[in-house]
PDB file of C-alpha atoms in Angstrom:
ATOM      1  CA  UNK P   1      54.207  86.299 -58.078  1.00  0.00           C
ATOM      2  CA  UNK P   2      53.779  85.412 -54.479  1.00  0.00           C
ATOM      3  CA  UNK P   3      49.714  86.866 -54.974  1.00  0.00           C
ATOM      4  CA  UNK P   4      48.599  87.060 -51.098  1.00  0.00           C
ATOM      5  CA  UNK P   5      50.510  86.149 -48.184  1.00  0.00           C
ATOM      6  CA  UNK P   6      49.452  85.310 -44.533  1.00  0.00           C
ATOM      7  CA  UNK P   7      51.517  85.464 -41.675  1.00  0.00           C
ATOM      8  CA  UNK P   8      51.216  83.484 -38.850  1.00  0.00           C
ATOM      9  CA  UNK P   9      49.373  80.441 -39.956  1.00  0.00           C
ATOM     10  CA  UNK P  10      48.254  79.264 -36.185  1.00  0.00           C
ATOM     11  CA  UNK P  11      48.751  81.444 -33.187  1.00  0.00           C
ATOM     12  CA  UNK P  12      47.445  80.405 -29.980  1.00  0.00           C
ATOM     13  CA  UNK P  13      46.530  83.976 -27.535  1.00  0.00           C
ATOM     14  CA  UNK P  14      45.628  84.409 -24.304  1.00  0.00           C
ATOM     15  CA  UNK P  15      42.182  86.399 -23.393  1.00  0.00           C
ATOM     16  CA  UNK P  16      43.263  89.959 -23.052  1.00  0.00           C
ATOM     17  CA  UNK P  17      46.579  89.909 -25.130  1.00  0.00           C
ATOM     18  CA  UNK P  18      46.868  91.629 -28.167  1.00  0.00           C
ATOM     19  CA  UNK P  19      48.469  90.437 -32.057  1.00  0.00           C
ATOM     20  CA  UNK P  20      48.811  92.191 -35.782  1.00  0.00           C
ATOM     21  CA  UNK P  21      47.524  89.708 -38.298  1.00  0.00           C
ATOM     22  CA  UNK P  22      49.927  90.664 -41.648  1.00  0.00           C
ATOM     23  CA  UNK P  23      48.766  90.367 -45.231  1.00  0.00           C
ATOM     24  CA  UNK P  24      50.585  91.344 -48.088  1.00  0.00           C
ATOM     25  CA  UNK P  25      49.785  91.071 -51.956  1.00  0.00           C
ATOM     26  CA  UNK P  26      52.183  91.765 -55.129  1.00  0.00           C
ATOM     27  CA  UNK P  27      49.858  91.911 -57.561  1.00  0.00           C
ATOM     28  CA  UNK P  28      49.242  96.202 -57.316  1.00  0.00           C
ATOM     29  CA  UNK P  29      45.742  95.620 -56.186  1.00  0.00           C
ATOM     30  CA  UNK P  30      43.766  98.444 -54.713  1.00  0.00           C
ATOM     31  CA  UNK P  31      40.923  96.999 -52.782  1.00  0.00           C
ATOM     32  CA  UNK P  32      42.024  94.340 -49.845  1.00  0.00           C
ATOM     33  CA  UNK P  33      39.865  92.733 -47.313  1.00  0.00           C
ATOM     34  CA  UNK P  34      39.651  91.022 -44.350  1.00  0.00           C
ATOM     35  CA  UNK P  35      37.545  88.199 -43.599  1.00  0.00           C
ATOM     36  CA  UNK P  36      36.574  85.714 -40.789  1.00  0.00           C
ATOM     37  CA  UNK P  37      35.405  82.886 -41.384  1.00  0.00           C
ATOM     38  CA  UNK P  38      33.787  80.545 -38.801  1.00  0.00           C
ATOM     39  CA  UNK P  39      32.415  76.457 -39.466  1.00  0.00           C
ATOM     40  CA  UNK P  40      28.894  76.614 -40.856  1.00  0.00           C
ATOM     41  CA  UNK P  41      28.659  80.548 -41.619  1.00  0.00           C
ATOM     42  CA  UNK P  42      30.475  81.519 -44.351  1.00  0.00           C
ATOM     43  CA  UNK P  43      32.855  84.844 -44.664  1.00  0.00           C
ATOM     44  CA  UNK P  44      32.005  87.839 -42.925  1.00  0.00           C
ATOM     45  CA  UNK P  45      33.800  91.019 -44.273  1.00  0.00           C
ATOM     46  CA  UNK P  46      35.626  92.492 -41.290  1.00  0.00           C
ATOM     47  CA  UNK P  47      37.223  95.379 -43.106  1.00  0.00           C
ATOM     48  CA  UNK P  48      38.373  96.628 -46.384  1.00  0.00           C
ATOM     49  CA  UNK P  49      40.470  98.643 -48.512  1.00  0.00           C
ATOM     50  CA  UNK P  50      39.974 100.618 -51.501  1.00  0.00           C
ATOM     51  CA  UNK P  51      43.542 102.154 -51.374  1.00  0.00           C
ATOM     52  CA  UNK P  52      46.450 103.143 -49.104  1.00  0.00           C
ATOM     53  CA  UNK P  53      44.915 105.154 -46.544  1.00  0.00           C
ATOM     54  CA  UNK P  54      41.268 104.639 -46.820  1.00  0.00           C
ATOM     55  CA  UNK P  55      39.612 102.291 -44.632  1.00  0.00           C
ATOM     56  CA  UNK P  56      35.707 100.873 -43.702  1.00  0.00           C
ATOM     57  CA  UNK P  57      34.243  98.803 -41.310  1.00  0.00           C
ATOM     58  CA  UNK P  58      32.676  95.543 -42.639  1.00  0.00           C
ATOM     59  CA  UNK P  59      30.163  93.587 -41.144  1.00  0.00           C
ATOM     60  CA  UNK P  60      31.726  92.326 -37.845  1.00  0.00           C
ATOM     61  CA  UNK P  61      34.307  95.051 -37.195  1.00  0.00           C
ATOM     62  CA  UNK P  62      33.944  95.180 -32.894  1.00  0.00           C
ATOM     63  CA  UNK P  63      37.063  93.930 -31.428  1.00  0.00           C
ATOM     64  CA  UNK P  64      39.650  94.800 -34.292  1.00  0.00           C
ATOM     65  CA  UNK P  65      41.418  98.109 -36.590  1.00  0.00           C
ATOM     66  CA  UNK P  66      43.237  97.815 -39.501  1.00  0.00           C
ATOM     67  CA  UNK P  67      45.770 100.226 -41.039  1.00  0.00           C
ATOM     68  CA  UNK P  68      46.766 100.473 -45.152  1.00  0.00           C
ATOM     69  CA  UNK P  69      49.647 102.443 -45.327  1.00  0.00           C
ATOM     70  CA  UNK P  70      51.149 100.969 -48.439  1.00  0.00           C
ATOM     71  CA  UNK P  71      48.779  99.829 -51.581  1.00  0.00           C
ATOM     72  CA  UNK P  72      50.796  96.240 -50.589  1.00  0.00           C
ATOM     73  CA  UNK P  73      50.030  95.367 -47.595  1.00  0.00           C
ATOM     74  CA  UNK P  74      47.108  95.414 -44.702  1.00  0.00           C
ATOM     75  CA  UNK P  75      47.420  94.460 -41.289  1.00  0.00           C
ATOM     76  CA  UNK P  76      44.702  93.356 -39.053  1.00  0.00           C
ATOM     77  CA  UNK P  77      45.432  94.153 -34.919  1.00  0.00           C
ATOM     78  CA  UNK P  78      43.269  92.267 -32.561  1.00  0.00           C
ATOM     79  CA  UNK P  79      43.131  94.817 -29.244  1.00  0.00           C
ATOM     80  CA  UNK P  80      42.016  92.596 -26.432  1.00  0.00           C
ATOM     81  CA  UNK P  81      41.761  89.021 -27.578  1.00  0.00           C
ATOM     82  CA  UNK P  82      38.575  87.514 -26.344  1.00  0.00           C
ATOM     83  CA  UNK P  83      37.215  83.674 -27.073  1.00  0.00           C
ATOM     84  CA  UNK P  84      34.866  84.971 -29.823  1.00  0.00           C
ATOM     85  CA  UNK P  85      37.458  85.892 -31.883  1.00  0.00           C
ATOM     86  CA  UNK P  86      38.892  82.625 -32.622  1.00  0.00           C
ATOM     87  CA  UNK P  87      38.514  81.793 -36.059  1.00  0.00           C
ATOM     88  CA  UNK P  88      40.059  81.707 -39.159  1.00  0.00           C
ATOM     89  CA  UNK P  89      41.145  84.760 -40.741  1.00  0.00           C
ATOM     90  CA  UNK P  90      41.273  85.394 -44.609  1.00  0.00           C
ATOM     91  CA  UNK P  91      43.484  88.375 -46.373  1.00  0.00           C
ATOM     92  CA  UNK P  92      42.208  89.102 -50.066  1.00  0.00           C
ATOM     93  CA  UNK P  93      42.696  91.460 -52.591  1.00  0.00           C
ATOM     94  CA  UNK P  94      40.983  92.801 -55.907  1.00  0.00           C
ATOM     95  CA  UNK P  95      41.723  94.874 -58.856  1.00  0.00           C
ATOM     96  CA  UNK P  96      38.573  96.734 -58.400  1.00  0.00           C
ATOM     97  CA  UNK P  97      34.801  95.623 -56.939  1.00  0.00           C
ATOM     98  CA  UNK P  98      33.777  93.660 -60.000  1.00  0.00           C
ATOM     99  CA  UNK P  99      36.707  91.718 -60.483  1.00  0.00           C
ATOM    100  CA  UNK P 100      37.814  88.532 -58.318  1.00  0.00           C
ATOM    101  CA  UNK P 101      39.419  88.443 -55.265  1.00  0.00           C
ATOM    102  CA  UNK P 102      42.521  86.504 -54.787  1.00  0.00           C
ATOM    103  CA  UNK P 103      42.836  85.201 -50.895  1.00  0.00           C
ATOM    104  CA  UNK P 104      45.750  84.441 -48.707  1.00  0.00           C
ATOM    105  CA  UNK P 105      46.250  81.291 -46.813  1.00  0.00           C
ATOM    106  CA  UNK P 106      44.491  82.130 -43.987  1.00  0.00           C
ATOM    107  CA  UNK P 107      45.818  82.441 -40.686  1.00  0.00           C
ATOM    108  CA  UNK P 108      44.391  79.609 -37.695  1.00  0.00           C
ATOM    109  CA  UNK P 109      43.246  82.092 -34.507  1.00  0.00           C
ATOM    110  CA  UNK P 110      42.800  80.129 -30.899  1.00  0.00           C
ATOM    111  CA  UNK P 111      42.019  82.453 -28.299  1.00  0.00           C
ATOM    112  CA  UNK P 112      41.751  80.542 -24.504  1.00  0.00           C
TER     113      UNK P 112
ATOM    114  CA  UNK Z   1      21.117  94.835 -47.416  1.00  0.00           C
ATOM    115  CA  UNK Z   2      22.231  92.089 -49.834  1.00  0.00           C
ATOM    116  CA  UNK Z   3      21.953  88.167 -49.235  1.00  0.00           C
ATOM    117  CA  UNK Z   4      23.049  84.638 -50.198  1.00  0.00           C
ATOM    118  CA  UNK Z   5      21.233  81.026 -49.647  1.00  0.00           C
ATOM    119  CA  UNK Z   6      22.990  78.151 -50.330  1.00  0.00           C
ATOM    120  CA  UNK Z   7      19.728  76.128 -49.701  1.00  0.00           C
ATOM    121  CA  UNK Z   8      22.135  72.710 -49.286  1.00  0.00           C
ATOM    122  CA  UNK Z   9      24.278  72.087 -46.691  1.00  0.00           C
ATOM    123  CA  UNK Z  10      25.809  68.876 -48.524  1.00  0.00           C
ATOM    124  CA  UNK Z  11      25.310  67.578 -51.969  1.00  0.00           C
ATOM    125  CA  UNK Z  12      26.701  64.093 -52.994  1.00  0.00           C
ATOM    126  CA  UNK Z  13      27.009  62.844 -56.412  1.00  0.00           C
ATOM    127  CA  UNK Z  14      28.158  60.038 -58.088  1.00  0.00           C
ATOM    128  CA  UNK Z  15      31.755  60.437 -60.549  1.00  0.00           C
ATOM    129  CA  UNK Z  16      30.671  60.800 -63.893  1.00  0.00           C
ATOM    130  CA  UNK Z  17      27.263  62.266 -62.791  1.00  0.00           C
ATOM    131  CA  UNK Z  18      26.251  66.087 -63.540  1.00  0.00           C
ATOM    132  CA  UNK Z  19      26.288  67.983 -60.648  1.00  0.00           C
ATOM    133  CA  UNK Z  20      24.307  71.376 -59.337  1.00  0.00           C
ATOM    134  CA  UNK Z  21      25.420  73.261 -56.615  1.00  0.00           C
ATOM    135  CA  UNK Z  22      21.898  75.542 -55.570  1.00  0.00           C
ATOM    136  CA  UNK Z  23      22.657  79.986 -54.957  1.00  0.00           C
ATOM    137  CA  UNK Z  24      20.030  82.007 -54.407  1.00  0.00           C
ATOM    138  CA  UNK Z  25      20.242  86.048 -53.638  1.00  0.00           C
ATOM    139  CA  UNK Z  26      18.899  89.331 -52.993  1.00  0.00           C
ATOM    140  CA  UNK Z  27      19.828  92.560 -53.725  1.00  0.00           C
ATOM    141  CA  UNK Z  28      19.535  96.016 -54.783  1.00  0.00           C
ATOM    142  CA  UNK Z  29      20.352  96.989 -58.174  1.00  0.00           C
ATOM    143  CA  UNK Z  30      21.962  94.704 -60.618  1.00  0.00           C
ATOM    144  CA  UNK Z  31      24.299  92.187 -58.955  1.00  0.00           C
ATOM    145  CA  UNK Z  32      27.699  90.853 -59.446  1.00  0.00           C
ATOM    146  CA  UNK Z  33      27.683  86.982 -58.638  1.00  0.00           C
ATOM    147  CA  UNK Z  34      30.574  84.884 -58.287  1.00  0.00           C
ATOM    148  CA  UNK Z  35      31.885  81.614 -56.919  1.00  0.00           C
ATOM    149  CA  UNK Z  36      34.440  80.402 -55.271  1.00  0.00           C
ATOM    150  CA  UNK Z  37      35.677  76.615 -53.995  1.00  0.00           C
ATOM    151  CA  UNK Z  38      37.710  76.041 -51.129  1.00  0.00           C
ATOM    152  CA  UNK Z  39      39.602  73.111 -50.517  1.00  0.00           C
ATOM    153  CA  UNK Z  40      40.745  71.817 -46.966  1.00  0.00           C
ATOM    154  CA  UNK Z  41      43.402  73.914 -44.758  1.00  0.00           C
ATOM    155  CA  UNK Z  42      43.022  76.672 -48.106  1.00  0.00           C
ATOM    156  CA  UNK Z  43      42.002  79.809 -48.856  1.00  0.00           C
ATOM    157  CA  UNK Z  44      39.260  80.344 -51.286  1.00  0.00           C
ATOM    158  CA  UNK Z  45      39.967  80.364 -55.300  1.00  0.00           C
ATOM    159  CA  UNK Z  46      37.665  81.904 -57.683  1.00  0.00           C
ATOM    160  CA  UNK Z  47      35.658  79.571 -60.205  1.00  0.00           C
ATOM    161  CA  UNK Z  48      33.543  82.264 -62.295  1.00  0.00           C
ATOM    162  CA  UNK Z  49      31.390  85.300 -61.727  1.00  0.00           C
ATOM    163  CA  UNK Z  50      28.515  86.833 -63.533  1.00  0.00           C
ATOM    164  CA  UNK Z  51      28.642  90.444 -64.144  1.00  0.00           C
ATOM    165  CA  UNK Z  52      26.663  91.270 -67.380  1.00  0.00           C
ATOM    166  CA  UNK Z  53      25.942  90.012 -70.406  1.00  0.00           C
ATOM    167  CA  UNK Z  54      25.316  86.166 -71.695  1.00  0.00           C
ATOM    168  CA  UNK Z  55      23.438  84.484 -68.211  1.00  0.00           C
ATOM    169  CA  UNK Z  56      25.657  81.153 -69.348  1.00  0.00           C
ATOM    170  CA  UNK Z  57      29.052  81.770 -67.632  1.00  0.00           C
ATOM    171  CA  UNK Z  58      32.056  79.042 -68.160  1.00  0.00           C
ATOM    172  CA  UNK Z  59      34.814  79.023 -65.808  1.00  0.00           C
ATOM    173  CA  UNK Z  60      37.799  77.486 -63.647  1.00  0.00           C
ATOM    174  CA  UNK Z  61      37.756  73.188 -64.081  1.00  0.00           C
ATOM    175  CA  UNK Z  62      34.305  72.602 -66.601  1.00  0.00           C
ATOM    176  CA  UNK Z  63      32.356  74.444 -64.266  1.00  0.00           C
ATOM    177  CA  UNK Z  64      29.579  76.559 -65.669  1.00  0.00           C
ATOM    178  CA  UNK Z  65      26.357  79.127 -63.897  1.00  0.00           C
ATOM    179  CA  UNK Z  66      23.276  80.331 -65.160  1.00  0.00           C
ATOM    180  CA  UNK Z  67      22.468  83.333 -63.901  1.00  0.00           C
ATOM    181  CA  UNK Z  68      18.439  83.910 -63.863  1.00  0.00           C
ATOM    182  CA  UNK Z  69      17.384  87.314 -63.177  1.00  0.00           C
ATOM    183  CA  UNK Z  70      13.331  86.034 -62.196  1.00  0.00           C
ATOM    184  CA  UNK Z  71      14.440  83.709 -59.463  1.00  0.00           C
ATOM    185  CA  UNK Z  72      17.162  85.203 -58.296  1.00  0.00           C
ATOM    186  CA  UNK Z  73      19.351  81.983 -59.007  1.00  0.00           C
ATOM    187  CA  UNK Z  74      23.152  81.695 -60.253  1.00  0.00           C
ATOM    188  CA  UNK Z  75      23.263  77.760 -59.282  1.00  0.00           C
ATOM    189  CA  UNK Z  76      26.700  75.999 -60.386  1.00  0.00           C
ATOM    190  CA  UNK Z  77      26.831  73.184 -62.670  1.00  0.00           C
ATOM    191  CA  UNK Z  78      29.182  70.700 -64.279  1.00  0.00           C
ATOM    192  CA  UNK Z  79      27.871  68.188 -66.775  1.00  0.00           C
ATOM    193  CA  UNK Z  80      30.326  65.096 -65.533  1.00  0.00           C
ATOM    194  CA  UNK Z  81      32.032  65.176 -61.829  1.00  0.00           C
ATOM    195  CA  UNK Z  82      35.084  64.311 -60.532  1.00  0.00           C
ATOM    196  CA  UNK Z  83      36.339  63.253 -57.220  1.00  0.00           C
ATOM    197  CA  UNK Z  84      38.743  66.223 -57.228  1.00  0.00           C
ATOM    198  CA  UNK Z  85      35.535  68.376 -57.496  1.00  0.00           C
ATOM    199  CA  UNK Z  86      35.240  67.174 -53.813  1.00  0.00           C
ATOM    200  CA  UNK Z  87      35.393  70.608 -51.948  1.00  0.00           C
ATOM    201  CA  UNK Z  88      33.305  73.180 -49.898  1.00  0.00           C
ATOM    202  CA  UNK Z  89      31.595  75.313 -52.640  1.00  0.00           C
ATOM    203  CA  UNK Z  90      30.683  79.670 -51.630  1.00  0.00           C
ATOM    204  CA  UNK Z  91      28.635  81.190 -54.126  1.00  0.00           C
ATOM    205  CA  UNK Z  92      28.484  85.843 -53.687  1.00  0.00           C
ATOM    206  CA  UNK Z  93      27.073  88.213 -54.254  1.00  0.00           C
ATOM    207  CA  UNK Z  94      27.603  92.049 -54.521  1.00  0.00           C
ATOM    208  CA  UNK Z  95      25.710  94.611 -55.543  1.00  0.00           C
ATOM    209  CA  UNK Z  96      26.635  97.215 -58.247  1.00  0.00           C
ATOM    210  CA  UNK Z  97      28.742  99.737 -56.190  1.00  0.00           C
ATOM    211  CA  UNK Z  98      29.009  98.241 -53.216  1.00  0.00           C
ATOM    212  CA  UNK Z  99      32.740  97.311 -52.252  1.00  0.00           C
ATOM    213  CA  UNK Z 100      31.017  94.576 -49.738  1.00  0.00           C
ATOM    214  CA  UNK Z 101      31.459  90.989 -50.930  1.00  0.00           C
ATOM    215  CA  UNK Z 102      28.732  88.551 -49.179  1.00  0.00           C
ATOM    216  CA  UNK Z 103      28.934  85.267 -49.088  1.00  0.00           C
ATOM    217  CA  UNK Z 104      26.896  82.190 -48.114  1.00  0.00           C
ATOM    218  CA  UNK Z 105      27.464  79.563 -46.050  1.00  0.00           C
ATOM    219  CA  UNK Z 106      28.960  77.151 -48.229  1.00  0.00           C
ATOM    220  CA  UNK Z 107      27.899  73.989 -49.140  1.00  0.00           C
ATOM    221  CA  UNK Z 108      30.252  70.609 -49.238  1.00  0.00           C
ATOM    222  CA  UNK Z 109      30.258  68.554 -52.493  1.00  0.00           C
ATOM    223  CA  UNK Z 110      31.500  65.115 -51.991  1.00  0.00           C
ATOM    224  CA  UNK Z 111      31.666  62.879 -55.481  1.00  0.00           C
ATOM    225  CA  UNK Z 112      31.549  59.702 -54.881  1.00  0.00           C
ATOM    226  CA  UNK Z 113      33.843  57.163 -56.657  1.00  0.00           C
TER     227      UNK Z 113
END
């Protein structure tokens, strides 16, 4: 099993452009998330999953959507790149709220 | 709203040494506390959680937590280090139905040779 896979690892935007963030796991899981995480403060839950087609904001949702169309994967779309938004960004998935969460690679965000 | 303090920014130990990584939380209801390390240019991999039962919880590479309901406290211990233990350390937190993980802010272990 692959588990949870990134793509890109580093992408480099321009303020104002726009990019999907994909994430896909092979392990059946129902709940995914996405996280951001930023030196010094953590994760912060962006959005999550519980199952194809049901979404909810996290706690730092401004400035991104995310689609689950498919129980594997969930992509992230930046509309509107902006400074702020560089970070890294962390895809993870769950059996269920209790159990672990298994997390991607992470993907390197630069936004200048 | 539920909480984490990771009341250390940086612990350093000596190899061979016990070490105690420091979690404190808040929440509502009974929570579901877990830990995860993360090593450089990684994701995060899970190390052991606390969801009921025995407050002594062994997981992933010796480690062990105590979770104490009166403090609030599911600190991370290992009785002997290594300097593979050498990593940045997130204890969580969740509370009993929420689907919202929260995290602290990490704190870096570096085990000295």
């Amino acid at each position: 099993n692959a588990g949870v896979t990134q793509t890109p690892k580093f992408r480099i935007l321009k303020i104002g452009q726009s990019m999907t963030l994909q994430c896909t796991q092979d392990m059946n899981h129902n709940y995914m998330y996405w996280y951001r995480q930023d030196p010094g403060m953590g994760l912060k839950l962006i959005y999550y999953s519980v199952g194809a087609g049901i979404t909810d904001k996290g706690e730092v949702p401004n400035g991104y959507n995310v689609s689950r169309s498919t129980t594997e994967d969930f992509p992230l779309r930046l509309e509107l790149a902006a400074p702020s938004q560089t970070s890294v960004y962390f895809c993870a998935s769950s059996y269920s709220d209790f159990y672990e969460q298994y997390f991607g690679p992470g993907t390197r965000l630069t936004v200048t | 709203a539920q909480s984490v303090a990771q009341p250390e920014d940086q612990v350093n130990v000596a190899e061979g040494n016990p070490l105690t990584v420091k979690c404190t939380y808040s929440v509502s209801g009974n929570p579901y506390l877990f830990w995860y390390v993360q090593y450089p240019n990684r994701g995060l991999q899970f190390l052991l959680k606390y969801i009921t039962g025995d407050n002594l919880v062994k997981g992933s590479y010796g480690f062990e937590a105590e979770f104490n309901k009166s403090q609030t406290s599911f600190h991370l211990k290992k009785p002997s280090a290594l300097v593979s233990d050498s990593a940045l350390y997130f204890c969580a937190v969740s509370g009993a139905g929420s689907y919202q993980l929260t995290f602290g802010k990490g704190t870096k272990l570096s085990v000295i040779p």
